[in-house]
PDB file of C-alpha atoms in Angstrom:
ATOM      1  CA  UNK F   1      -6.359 -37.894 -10.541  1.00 46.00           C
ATOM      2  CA  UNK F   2      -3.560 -38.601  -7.693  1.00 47.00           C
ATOM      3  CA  UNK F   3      -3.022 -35.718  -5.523  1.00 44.00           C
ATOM      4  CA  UNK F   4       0.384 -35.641  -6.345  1.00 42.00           C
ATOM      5  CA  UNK F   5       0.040 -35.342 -10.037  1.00 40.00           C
ATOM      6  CA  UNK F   6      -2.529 -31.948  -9.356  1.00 36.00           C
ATOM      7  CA  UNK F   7       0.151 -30.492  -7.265  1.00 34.00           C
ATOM      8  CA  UNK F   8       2.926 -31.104 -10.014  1.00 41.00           C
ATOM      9  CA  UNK F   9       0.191 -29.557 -12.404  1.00 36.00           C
ATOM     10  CA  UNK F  10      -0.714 -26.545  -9.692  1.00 37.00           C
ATOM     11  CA  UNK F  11       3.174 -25.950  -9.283  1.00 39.00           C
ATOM     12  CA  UNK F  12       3.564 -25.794 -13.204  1.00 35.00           C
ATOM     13  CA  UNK F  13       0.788 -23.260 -13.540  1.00 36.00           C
ATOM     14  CA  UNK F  14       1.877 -21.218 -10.589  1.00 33.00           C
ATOM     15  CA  UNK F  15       5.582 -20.884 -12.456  1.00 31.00           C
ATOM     16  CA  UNK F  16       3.908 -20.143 -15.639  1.00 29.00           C
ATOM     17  CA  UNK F  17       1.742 -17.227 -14.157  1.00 31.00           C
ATOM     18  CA  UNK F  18       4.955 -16.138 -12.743  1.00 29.00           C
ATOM     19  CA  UNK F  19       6.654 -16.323 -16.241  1.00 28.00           C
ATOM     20  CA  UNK F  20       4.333 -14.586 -17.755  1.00 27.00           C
ATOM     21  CA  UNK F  21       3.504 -11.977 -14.965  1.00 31.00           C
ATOM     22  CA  UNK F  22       7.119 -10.769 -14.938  1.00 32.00           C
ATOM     23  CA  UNK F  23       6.933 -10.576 -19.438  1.00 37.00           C
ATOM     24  CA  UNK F  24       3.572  -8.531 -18.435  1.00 50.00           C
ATOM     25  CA  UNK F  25       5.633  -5.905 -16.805  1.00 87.00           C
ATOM     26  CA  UNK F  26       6.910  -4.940 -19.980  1.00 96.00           C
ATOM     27  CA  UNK F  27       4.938  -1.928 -21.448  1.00 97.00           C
ATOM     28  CA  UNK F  28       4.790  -0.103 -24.978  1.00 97.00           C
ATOM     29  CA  UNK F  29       5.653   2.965 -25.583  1.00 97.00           C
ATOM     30  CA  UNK F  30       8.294   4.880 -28.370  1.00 97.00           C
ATOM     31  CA  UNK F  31      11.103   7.347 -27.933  1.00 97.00           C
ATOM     32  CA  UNK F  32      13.091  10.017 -29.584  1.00 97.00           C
ATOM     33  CA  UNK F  33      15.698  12.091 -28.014  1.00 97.00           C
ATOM     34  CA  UNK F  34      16.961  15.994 -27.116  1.00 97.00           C
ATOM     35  CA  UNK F  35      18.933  18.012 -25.184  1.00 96.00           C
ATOM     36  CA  UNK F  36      22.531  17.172 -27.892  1.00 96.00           C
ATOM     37  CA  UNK F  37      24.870  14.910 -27.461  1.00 96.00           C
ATOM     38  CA  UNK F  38      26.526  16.219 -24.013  1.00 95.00           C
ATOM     39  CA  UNK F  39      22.906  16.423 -22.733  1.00 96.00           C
ATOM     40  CA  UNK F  40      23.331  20.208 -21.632  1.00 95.00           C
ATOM     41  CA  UNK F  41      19.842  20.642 -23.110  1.00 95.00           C
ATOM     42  CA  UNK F  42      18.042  18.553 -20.609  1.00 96.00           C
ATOM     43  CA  UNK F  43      18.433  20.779 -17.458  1.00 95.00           C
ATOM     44  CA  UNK F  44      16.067  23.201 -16.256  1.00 92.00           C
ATOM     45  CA  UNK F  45      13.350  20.736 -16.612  1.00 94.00           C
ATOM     46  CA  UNK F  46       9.579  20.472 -15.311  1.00 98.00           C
ATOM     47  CA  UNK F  47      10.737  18.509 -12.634  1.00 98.00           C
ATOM     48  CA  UNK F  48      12.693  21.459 -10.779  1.00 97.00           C
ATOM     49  CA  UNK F  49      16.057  19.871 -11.132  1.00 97.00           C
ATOM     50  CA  UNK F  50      18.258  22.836 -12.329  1.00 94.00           C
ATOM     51  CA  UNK F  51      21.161  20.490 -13.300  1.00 96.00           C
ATOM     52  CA  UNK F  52      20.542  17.006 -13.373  1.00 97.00           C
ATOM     53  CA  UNK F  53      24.447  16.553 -13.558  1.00 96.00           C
ATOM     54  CA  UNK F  54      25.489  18.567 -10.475  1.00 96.00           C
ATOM     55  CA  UNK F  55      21.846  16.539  -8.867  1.00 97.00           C
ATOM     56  CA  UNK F  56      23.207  13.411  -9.499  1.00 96.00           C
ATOM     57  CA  UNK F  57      21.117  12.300 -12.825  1.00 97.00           C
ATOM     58  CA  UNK F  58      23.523  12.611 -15.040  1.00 97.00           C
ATOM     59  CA  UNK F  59      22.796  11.602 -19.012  1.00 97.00           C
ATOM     60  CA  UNK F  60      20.654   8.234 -18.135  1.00 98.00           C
ATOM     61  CA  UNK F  61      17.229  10.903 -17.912  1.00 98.00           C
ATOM     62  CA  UNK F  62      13.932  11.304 -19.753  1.00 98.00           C
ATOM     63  CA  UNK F  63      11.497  13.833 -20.418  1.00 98.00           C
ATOM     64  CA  UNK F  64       7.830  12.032 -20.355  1.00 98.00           C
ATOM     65  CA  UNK F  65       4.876  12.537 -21.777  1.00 98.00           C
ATOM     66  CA  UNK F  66       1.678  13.752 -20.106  1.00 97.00           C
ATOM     67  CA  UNK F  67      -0.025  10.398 -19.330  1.00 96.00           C
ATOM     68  CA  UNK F  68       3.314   9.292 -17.660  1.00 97.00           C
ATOM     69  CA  UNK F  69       4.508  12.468 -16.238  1.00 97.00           C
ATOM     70  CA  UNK F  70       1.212  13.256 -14.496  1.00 96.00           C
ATOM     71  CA  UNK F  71       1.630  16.524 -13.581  1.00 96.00           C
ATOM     72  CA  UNK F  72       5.085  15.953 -12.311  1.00 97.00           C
ATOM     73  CA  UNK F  73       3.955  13.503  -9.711  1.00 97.00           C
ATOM     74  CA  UNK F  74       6.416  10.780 -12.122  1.00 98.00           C
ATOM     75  CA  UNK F  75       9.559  13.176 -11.562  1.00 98.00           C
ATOM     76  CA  UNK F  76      12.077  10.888 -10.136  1.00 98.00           C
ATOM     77  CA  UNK F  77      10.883   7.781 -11.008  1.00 98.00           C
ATOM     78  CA  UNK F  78      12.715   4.939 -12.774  1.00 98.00           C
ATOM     79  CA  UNK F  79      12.045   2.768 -15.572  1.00 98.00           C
ATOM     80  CA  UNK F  80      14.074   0.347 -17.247  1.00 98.00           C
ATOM     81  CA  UNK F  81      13.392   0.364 -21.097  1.00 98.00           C
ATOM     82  CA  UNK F  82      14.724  -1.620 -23.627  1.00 98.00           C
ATOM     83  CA  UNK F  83      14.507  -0.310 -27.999  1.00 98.00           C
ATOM     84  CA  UNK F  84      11.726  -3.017 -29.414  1.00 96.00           C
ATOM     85  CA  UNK F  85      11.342  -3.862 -33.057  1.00 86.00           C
ATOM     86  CA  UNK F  86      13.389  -1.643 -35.356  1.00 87.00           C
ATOM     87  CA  UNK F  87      16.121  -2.354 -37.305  1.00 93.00           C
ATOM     88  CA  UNK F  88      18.138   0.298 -35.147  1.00 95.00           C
ATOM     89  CA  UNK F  89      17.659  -1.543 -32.249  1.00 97.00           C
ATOM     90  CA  UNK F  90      20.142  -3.204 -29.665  1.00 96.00           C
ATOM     91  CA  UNK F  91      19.916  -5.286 -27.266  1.00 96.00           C
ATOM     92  CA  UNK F  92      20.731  -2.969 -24.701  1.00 97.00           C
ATOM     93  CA  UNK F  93      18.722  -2.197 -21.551  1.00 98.00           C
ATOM     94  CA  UNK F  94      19.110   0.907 -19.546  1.00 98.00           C
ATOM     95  CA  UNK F  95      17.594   3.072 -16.672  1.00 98.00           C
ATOM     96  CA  UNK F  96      16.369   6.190 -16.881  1.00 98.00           C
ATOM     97  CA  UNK F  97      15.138   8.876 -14.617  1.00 98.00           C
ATOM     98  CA  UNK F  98      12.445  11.056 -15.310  1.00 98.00           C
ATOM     99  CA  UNK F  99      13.367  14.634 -15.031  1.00 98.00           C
ATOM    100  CA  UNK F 100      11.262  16.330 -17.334  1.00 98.00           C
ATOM    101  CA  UNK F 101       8.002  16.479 -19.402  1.00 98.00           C
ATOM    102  CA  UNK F 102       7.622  16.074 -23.030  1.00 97.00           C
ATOM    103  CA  UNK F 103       4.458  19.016 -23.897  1.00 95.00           C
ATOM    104  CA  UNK F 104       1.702  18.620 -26.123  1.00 93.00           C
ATOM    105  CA  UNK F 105       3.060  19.927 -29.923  1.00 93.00           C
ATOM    106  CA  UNK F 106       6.671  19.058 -29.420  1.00 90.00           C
ATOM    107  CA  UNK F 107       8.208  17.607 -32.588  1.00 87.00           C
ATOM    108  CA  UNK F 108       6.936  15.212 -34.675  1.00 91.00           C
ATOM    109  CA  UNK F 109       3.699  15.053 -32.340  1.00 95.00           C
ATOM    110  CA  UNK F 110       4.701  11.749 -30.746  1.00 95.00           C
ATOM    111  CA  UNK F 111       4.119  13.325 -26.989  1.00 96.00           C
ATOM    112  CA  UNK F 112       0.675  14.259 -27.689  1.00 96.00           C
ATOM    113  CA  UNK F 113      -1.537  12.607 -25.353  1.00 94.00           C
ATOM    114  CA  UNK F 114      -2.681   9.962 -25.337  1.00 96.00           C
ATOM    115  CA  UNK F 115       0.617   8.575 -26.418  1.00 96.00           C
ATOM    116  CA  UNK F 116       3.194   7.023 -24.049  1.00 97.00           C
ATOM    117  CA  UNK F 117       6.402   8.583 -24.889  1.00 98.00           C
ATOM    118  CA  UNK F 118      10.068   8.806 -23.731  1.00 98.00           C
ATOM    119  CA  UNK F 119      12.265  11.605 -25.196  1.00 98.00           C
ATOM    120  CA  UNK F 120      15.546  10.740 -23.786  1.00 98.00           C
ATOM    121  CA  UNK F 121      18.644  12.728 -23.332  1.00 98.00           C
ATOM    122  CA  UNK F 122      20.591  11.809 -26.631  1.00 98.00           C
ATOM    123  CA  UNK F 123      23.355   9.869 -24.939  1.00 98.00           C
ATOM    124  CA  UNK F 124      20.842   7.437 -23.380  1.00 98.00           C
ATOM    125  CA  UNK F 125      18.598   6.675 -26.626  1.00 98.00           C
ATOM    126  CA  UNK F 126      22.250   6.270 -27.661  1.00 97.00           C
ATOM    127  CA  UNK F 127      22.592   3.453 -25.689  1.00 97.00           C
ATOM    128  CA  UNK F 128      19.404   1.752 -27.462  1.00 98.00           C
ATOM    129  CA  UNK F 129      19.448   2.742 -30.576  1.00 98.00           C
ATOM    130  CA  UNK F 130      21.276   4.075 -33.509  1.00 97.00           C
ATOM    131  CA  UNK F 131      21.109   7.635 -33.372  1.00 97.00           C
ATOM    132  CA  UNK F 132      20.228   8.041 -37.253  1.00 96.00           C
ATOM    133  CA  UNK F 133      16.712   6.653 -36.187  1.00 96.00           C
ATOM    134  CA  UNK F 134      15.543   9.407 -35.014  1.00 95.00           C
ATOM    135  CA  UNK F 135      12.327   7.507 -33.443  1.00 96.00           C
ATOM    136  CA  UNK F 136      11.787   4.073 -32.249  1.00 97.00           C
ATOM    137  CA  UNK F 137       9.150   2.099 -30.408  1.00 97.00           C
ATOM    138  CA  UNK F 138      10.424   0.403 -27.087  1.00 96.00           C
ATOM    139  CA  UNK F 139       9.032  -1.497 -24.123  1.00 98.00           C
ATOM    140  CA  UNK F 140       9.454  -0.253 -20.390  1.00 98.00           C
ATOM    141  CA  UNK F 141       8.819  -0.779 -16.976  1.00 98.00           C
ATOM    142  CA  UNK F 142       9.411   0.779 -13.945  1.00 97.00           C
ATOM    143  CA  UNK F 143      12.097  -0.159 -11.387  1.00 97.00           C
ATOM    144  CA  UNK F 144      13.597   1.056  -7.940  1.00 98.00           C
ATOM    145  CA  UNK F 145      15.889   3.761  -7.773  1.00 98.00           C
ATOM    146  CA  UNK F 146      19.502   2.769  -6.487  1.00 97.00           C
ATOM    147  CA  UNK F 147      21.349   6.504  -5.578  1.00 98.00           C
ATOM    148  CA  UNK F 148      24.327   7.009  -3.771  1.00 97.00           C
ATOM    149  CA  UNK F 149      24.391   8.872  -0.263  1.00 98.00           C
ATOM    150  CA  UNK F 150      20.830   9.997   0.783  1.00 98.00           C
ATOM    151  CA  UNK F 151      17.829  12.291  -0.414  1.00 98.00           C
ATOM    152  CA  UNK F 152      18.963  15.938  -0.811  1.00 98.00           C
ATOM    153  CA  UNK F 153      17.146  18.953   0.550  1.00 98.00           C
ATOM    154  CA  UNK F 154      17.389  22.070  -1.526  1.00 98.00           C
ATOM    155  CA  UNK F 155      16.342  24.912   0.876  1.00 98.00           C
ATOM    156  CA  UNK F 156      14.844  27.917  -1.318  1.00 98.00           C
ATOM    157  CA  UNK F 157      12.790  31.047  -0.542  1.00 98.00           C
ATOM    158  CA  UNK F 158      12.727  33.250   2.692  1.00 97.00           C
ATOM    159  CA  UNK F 159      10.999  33.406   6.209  1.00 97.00           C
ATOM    160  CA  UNK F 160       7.513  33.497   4.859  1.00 97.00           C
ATOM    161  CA  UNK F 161       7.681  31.111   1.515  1.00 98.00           C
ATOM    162  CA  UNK F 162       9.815  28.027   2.190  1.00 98.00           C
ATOM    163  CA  UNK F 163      10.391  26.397  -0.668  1.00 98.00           C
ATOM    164  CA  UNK F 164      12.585  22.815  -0.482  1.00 98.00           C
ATOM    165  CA  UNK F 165      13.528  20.759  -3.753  1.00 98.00           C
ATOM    166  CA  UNK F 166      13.834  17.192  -3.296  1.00 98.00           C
ATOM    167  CA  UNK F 167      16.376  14.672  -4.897  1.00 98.00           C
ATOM    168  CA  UNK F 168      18.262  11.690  -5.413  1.00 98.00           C
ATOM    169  CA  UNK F 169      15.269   9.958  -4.043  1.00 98.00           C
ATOM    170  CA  UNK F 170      15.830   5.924  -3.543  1.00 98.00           C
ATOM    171  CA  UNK F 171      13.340   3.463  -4.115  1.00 98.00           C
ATOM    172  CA  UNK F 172      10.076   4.275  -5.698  1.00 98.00           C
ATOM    173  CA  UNK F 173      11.703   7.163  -6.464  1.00 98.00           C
ATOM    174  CA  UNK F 174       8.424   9.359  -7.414  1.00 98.00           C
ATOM    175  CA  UNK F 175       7.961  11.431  -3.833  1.00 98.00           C
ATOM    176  CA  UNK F 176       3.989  11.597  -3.103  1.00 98.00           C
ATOM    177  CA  UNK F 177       4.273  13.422   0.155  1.00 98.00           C
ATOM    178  CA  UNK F 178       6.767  15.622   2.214  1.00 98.00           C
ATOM    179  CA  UNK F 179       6.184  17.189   5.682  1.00 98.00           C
ATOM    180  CA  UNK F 180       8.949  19.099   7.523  1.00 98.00           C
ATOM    181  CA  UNK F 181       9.303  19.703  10.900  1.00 98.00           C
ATOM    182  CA  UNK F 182      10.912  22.898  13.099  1.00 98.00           C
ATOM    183  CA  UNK F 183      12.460  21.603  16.565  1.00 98.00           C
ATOM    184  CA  UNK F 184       9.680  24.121  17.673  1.00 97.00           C
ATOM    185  CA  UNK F 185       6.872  23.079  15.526  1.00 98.00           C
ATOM    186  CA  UNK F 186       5.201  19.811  14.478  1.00 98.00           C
ATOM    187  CA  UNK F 187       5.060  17.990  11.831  1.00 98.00           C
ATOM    188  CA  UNK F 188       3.689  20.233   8.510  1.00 98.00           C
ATOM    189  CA  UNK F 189       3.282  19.199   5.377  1.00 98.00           C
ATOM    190  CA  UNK F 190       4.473  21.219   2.558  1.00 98.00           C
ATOM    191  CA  UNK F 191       2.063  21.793  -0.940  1.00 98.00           C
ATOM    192  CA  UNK F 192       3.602  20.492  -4.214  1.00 98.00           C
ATOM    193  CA  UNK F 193       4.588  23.825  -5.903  1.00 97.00           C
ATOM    194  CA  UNK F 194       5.430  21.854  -9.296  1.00 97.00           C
ATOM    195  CA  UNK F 195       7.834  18.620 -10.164  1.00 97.00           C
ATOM    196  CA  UNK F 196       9.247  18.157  -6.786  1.00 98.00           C
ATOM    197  CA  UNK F 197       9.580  21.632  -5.666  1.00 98.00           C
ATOM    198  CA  UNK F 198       7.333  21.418  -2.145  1.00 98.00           C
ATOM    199  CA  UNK F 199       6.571  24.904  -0.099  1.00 98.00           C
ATOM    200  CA  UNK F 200       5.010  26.229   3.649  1.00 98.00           C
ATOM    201  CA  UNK F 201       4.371  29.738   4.686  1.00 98.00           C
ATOM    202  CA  UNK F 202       5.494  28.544   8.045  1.00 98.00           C
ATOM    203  CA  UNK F 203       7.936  30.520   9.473  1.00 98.00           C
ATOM    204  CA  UNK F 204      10.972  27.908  10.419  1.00 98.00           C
ATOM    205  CA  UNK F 205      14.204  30.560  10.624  1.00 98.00           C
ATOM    206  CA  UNK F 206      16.440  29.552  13.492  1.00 98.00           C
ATOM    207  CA  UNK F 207      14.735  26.258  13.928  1.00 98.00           C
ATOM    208  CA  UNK F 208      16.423  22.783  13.449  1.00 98.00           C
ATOM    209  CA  UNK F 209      14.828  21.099  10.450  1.00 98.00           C
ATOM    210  CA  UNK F 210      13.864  17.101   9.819  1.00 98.00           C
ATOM    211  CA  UNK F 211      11.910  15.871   7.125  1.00 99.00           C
ATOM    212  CA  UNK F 212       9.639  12.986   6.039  1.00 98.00           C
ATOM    213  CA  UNK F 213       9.453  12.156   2.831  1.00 98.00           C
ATOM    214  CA  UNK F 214       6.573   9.496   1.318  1.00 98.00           C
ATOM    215  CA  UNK F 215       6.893   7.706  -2.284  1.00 98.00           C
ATOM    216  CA  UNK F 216       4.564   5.982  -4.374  1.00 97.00           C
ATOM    217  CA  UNK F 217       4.827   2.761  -3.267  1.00 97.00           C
ATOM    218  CA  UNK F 218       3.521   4.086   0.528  1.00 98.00           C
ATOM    219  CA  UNK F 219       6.756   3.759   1.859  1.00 98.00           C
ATOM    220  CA  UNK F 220       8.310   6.987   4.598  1.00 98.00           C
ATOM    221  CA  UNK F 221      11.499   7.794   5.632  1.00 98.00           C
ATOM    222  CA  UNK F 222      12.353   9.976   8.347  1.00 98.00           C
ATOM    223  CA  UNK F 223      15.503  12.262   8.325  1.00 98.00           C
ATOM    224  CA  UNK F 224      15.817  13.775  12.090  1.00 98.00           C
ATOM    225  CA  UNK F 225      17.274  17.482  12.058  1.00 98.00           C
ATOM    226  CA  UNK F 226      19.187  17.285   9.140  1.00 98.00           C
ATOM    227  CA  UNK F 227      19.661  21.340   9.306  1.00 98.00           C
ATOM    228  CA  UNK F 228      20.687  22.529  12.143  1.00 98.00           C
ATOM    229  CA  UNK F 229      19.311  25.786  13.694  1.00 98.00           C
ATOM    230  CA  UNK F 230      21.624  27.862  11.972  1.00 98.00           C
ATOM    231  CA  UNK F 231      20.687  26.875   8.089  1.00 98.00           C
ATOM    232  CA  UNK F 232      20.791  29.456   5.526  1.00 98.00           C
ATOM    233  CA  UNK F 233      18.446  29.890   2.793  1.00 98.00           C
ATOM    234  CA  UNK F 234      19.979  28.164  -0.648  1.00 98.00           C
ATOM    235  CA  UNK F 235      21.952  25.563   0.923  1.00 98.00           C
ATOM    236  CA  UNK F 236      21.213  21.875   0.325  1.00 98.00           C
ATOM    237  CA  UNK F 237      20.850  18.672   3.622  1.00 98.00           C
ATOM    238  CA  UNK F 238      21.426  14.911   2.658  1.00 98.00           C
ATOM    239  CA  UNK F 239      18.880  13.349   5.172  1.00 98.00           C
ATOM    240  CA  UNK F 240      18.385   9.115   5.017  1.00 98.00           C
ATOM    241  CA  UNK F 241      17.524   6.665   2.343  1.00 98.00           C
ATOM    242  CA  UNK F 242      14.868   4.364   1.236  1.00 97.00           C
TER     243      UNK F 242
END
């Protein structure tokens, strides 16, 4: 065979594996939705975010179920899904952020594990699918995070239990790793409390702050003393982006 009719056939096959790579990143799962049609019900989540309106979330959320939230390490993360096979179906297809989980023996059983479920705010399964369905299966994937303005640092506790919620994370969007630093300390890195509330017993009053922060993808970001030495307990930094 000439050499340039197996490079014609190697260039076919490479666009075909990339055809069918990018329909591979398509996943199964179903959803059903909560929280009423203003989404009020979908605060005060798993994930730590009090309001996911005043945090930047908004309506376009999900609560997962276990073998996607895994143990809140998914909070934050986005995935673009898109209804599949129902007669309720459009052809819309959204982004959501996970904010929540979805417990065993919840309605209808459909976030038991092992099942791969979305329960979406109602607005956004809205957006897929005729409300009077109640339940539909869907495909998924998961996508970058584009947010406005940079990651947020809420600033909880007192001088012995620091506790900082992170947010309105770009990129991977699922944080794996946070450290904070005192312009009289190190670097430290804080525990995961639960979702992405992270916590030191270090004792950081009067200290500048910076953080790093480390998603799932292995990328860092560094925000350099984002709070200055005067910071208060319960007030919130913007630091830098992915």
């Amino acid at each position: 065979m000439a050499a340039a009719a197996i490079v014609q056939i190697l260039s076919v096959a490479f666009l075909l594996a990339v055809a069918f790579e990018r329909v591979d990143g398509w996943s199964q799962a179903h959803a059903t939705y909560y929280g009423g049609s203003d989404a009020q019900g979908t605060n005060n989540g798993a994930c730590g975010y009090s309001n996911v309106f005043s945090l930047g979330y908004g309506t376009m959320t999900a609560a997962l179920s276990s073998p996607l939230f895994n143990n809140g390490k998914a909070c934050g993360a986005c995935y673009q899904i898109r209804c599949a096979g129902d007669s309720s179906c459009n052809s819309n297809v959204i982004t959501v952020t996970a904010t929540n989980l979805c417990p065993q023996g919840s309605y209808g059983g459909w976030c038991d594990s092992p099942n791969v479920h979305f329960d979406l705010a109602q607005p956004a399964f809205n957006q897929i699918a005729n409300l009077v369905a109640g339940h539909v299966s869907l495909e998924y994937q998961k996508v970058n995070c584009y947010r406005s303005g940079g990651i947020r640092f809420y600033v909880q506790g007192h001088t012995y239990f620091v506790q900082v919620l992170v947010y309105n994370v770009g990129g991977a969007g699922d944080v794996t790793a946070v450290s904070i630093k005192g312009s009289n300390t190190g670097w430290i890195s804080l525990n995961n409390a639960w979702g992405q509330n992270w916590q030191t017993g270090t004792v950081l009053d009067g200290q500048a702050l910076s953080f790093m922060v480390t998603t799932s993808d292995g990328r860092t970001v560094t925000s350099n003393n984002v709070a200055g030495s005067g910071w208060q307990y319960g007030q919130t930094f913007e630091g830098s982006q992915f």
